CSV table of C-alpha atoms in Angstrom, one decimal:
chain,number,residue,atom,x,y,z
B,205,MET,CA,-17.1,-0.5,-7.7
B,206,GLU,CA,-17.3,0.2,-4.0
B,207,PHE,CA,-16.3,-2.7,-1.8
B,208,LEU,CA,-15.8,-1.4,1.7
B,209,SER,CA,-16.3,1.8,3.6
B,210,ASP,CA,-16.4,3.4,7.0
B,211,GLU,CA,-17.1,7.0,8.2
B,212,LYS,CA,-13.8,8.3,6.6
B,213,VAL,CA,-12.9,6.3,3.4
B,214,ILE,CA,-14.2,4.1,0.6
B,215,LEU,CA,-12.2,1.2,-0.8
B,216,ARG,CA,-12.9,0.5,-4.4
B,217,ASP,CA,-11.5,-1.1,-7.6
B,218,PHE,CA,-9.2,0.8,-9.9
B,219,ILE,CA,-11.0,2.8,-12.6
B,220,GLU,CA,-9.8,4.5,-15.8
B,221,SER,CA,-10.1,8.0,-14.4
B,222,ASP,CA,-7.5,7.1,-11.7
B,223,ILE,CA,-4.8,6.9,-14.4
B,224,GLN,CA,-4.6,10.7,-14.7
B,225,THR,CA,-4.2,11.1,-11.0
B,226,ARG,CA,-1.6,8.4,-10.7
B,227,VAL,CA,0.4,10.0,-13.5
B,228,ARG,CA,0.3,13.3,-11.6
B,229,TRP,CA,1.6,11.6,-8.5
B,230,GLU,CA,4.4,10.0,-10.5
B,231,THR,CA,5.5,13.2,-12.2
B,232,GLU,CA,4.5,16.3,-10.2
B,233,GLU,CA,3.3,15.5,-6.6
B,234,THR,CA,6.2,13.1,-5.9
B,235,GLU,CA,6.9,13.8,-2.2
B,236,TRP,CA,5.5,10.4,-1.2
B,237,GLN,CA,8.3,8.7,-3.2
B,238,ALA,CA,10.7,9.8,-0.4
B,239,TRP,CA,9.0,7.3,1.9
B,240,ASP,CA,7.8,4.5,-0.3
B,241,ALA,CA,11.0,2.6,-1.3
B,242,PRO,CA,13.0,5.7,-2.2
B,243,TRP,CA,16.0,3.5,-3.1
B,244,GLU,CA,14.0,2.3,-6.2
B,245,PHE,CA,13.2,5.8,-7.5
B,246,ALA,CA,16.8,7.1,-6.9
B,247,ALA,CA,18.3,4.4,-9.0
B,248,LEU,CA,16.5,5.5,-12.2
B,249,SER,CA,17.8,7.9,-14.9
B,250,GLY,CA,15.5,10.3,-16.6
B,251,LYS,CA,15.1,8.1,-19.7
B,252,GLU,CA,14.5,5.1,-17.4
B,253,ARG,CA,11.8,7.0,-15.6
B,254,GLU,CA,10.1,7.9,-18.8
B,255,ALA,CA,10.1,4.3,-20.0
B,256,ALA,CA,8.9,3.0,-16.6
B,257,LEU,CA,6.0,5.6,-16.7
B,258,ALA,CA,4.9,4.5,-20.2
B,259,GLU,CA,4.9,0.9,-19.1
B,260,TYR,CA,3.1,1.8,-15.9
B,261,ILE,CA,0.3,3.6,-17.8
B,262,GLU,CA,-0.2,0.5,-20.0
B,263,LYS,CA,-0.4,-1.6,-16.9
B,264,MET,CA,-3.0,0.7,-15.3
B,265,ARG,CA,-5.1,0.6,-18.5
B,266,GLY,CA,-5.1,-3.2,-18.1
B,267,TRP,CA,-6.2,-2.9,-14.5
B,268,ALA,CA,-9.1,-0.6,-15.4
B,269,GLU,CA,-10.3,-2.9,-18.1
B,270,LYS,CA,-10.0,-6.0,-15.9
B,271,PHE,CA,-11.9,-4.6,-13.0
B,272,SER,CA,-14.6,-3.1,-15.2
B,273,LYS,CA,-15.5,-6.6,-16.2
B,274,MET,CA,-15.0,-8.4,-12.9
B,275,PRO,CA,-18.0,-9.0,-10.7
B,276,GLU,CA,-17.5,-8.1,-7.0
B,277,GLU,CA,-17.8,-11.7,-5.8
B,278,GLU,CA,-15.7,-13.3,-8.6
B,279,GLU,CA,-12.2,-12.9,-7.2
B,280,LYS,CA,-10.4,-12.0,-4.0
B,281,ARG,CA,-8.8,-8.5,-4.4
B,282,THR,CA,-5.2,-8.0,-3.6
B,283,GLY,CA,-5.6,-4.3,-3.2
B,284,PHE,CA,-8.0,-1.3,-3.4
B,285,GLN,CA,-8.0,2.4,-4.3
B,286,ILE,CA,-8.7,4.8,-1.4
B,287,VAL,CA,-11.3,7.5,-1.7
B,288,GLU,CA,-12.2,10.2,0.8
B,289,LYS,CA,-15.8,9.5,1.7
B,290,THR,CA,-17.0,13.0,2.2
B,291,SER,CA,-15.5,14.6,-1.0
B,292,GLY,CA,-15.2,11.5,-3.2
B,293,GLU,CA,-11.6,12.5,-3.9
B,294,TYR,CA,-9.1,9.7,-4.9
B,295,ILE,CA,-6.3,9.9,-2.3
B,296,GLY,CA,-4.2,6.7,-2.5
B,297,TRP,CA,-4.2,3.0,-2.5
B,298,CYS,CA,-3.5,-0.1,-0.4
B,299,ASN,CA,-2.2,-3.4,-1.6
B,300,SER,CA,-1.1,-6.8,-0.5
B,301,TYR,CA,1.8,-9.1,-1.6
B,302,ARG,CA,3.4,-12.3,-0.6
B,303,ILE,CA,6.6,-12.8,1.5
B,304,ASP,CA,8.6,-15.9,2.3
B,305,GLU,CA,9.8,-17.1,5.7
B,306,ASP,CA,12.8,-14.8,5.5
B,307,CYS,CA,10.5,-11.8,4.9
B,308,ASN,CA,11.6,-11.4,1.3
B,309,ILE,CA,9.0,-10.6,-1.4
B,310,SER,CA,8.0,-13.8,-3.2
B,311,LYS,CA,5.0,-14.7,-5.4
B,312,GLU,CA,5.2,-18.2,-3.9
B,313,GLY,CA,5.5,-16.8,-0.3
B,314,GLY,CA,3.1,-18.2,2.3
B,315,ARG,CA,2.6,-15.0,4.2
B,316,CYS,CA,0.5,-12.0,3.3
B,317,ALA,CA,1.9,-8.5,3.7
B,318,VAL,CA,0.1,-5.2,3.3
B,319,GLY,CA,1.2,-1.7,2.2
B,320,ILE,CA,-0.4,1.7,1.7
B,321,ASP,CA,0.3,5.0,0.0
B,322,LEU,CA,-1.4,8.3,0.4
B,323,PRO,CA,0.4,10.6,-2.2
B,324,SER,CA,-2.2,13.3,-1.6
B,325,MET,CA,-0.5,15.7,0.9
B,326,ARG,CA,-3.9,17.1,1.8
B,327,ALA,CA,-5.0,13.7,3.0
B,328,ARG,CA,-2.2,13.3,5.5
B,329,GLY,CA,-2.7,13.3,9.3
B,330,LYS,CA,-6.5,12.8,9.2
B,331,GLY,CA,-6.9,9.1,10.0
B,332,TYR,CA,-7.5,8.0,6.4
B,333,ALA,CA,-4.5,5.6,6.3
B,334,PHE,CA,-5.6,4.0,9.6
B,335,SER,CA,-9.2,3.6,8.3
B,336,ALA,CA,-8.2,2.2,5.0
B,337,LEU,CA,-5.7,-0.3,6.3
B,338,ARG,CA,-8.1,-1.4,9.0
B,339,LEU,CA,-10.8,-2.1,6.4
B,340,PHE,CA,-8.4,-3.8,4.1
B,341,ILE,CA,-7.0,-6.1,6.9
B,342,ARG,CA,-10.5,-7.0,7.9
B,343,TYR,CA,-11.2,-7.9,4.3
B,344,LEU,CA,-8.1,-10.1,4.0
B,345,LEU,CA,-8.9,-11.9,7.2
B,346,GLY,CA,-12.4,-12.5,6.0
B,347,CYS,CA,-10.9,-14.0,2.8
B,348,GLY,CA,-9.0,-16.6,4.8
B,349,GLU,CA,-5.7,-15.0,5.6
B,350,THR,CA,-4.6,-16.0,9.1
B,351,GLU,CA,-1.5,-13.9,9.5
B,352,ILE,CA,-0.9,-10.3,8.2
B,353,TYR,CA,2.5,-8.6,8.0
B,354,THR,CA,3.7,-5.1,6.9
B,355,GLN,CA,7.1,-3.9,5.9
B,356,THR,CA,9.0,-0.6,6.0
B,357,TRP,CA,12.4,0.9,6.7
B,358,SER,CA,13.5,2.4,10.0
B,359,GLY,CA,13.5,6.0,8.6
B,360,ASN,CA,9.8,5.9,7.9
B,361,VAL,CA,8.5,6.9,11.3
B,362,ARG,CA,5.0,7.6,10.1
B,363,MET,CA,4.5,4.1,8.8
B,364,ILE,CA,6.0,2.6,11.9
B,365,GLY,CA,3.6,4.6,14.0
B,366,LEU,CA,0.6,3.6,11.8
B,367,ALA,CA,1.6,-0.1,12.1
B,368,GLU,CA,1.8,0.0,15.8
B,369,LYS,CA,-1.5,1.9,16.1
B,370,LEU,CA,-3.1,-1.0,14.2
B,371,GLY,CA,-1.7,-3.6,16.4
B,372,PHE,CA,1.4,-4.7,14.5
B,373,GLU,CA,4.5,-5.7,16.4
B,374,GLU,CA,8.1,-5.8,15.2
B,375,TYR,CA,8.8,-9.3,13.9
B,376,ARG,CA,12.1,-9.1,11.9
B,377,ARG,CA,14.8,-6.4,11.6
B,378,LYS,CA,17.5,-6.6,8.9
B,379,LYS,CA,20.3,-4.3,10.0
B,380,ASP,CA,21.5,-1.7,7.5
B,381,TYR,CA,19.3,-3.2,4.8
B,382,ARG,CA,18.5,-0.1,3.0
B,383,THR,CA,20.4,3.0,1.9
B,384,VAL,CA,18.6,6.3,1.5
B,385,SER,CA,20.4,9.5,0.7
B,386,GLY,CA,23.7,7.8,1.5
B,387,LYS,CA,22.6,6.7,5.0
B,388,LYS,CA,22.0,3.1,6.1
B,389,TYR,CA,18.6,2.1,7.6
B,390,ASP,CA,17.2,-1.1,8.9
B,391,GLY,CA,14.6,-3.1,7.0
B,392,LEU,CA,11.6,-3.8,9.2
B,393,THR,CA,8.9,-6.5,9.1
B,394,PHE,CA,5.9,-6.3,11.5
B,395,ARG,CA,3.4,-9.0,12.2
B,396,LEU,CA,-0.2,-8.2,13.2
B,397,ASN,CA,-1.2,-9.1,16.7
B,398,LEU,CA,-4.8,-10.2,16.0
B,399,GLU,CA,-6.0,-9.7,19.6
B,400,LYS,CA,-4.8,-6.1,19.5
B,401,PHE,CA,-6.3,-5.5,16.1
B,402,ARG,CA,-9.7,-7.0,17.0
B,403,ALA,CA,-9.8,-4.8,20.1
B,404,LEU,CA,-9.9,-1.7,17.8
B,405,GLY,CA,-13.5,-2.6,17.0
């Protein structure tokens, strides 16, 4: 079901046909994993990856079933799938989660953080991530969120640039918080400057 759109992208619920694409991104087109929490992927053995993938597929089937039965107005969404508007191609997703006052992920956290993934290499550098996150943030603010955060690591320069373009400002830096390919990087949390964001139009 389509929720939001602009001239570039459509944000919609997860559907069953997305599973095949997600599996391909997890097993074949995996470049995006080098940017989205690469420390998590590096820690898994081959057998652990297989088990995690099987569990993930079952979880996705549950998502598809849930959203197929959920009316648009019934429940606030915590994330959306991103579709290129012109071609209708599924290119990624955006999501939200809770963090606590120390910027740690916590289901009971009082703060809303957002993230985005565009595994499709063809979709990079065309403004889709900016459009999708802008739509998603507007949606969350419309649902009553008053503060929006995003998190990344200091080696992910593309995400840092996207955050700043949307009006996020650095809020918290945890020195040498992540290790990627044997090198230490800072953990970064940004907070949205609502005045800058709203000036985007």
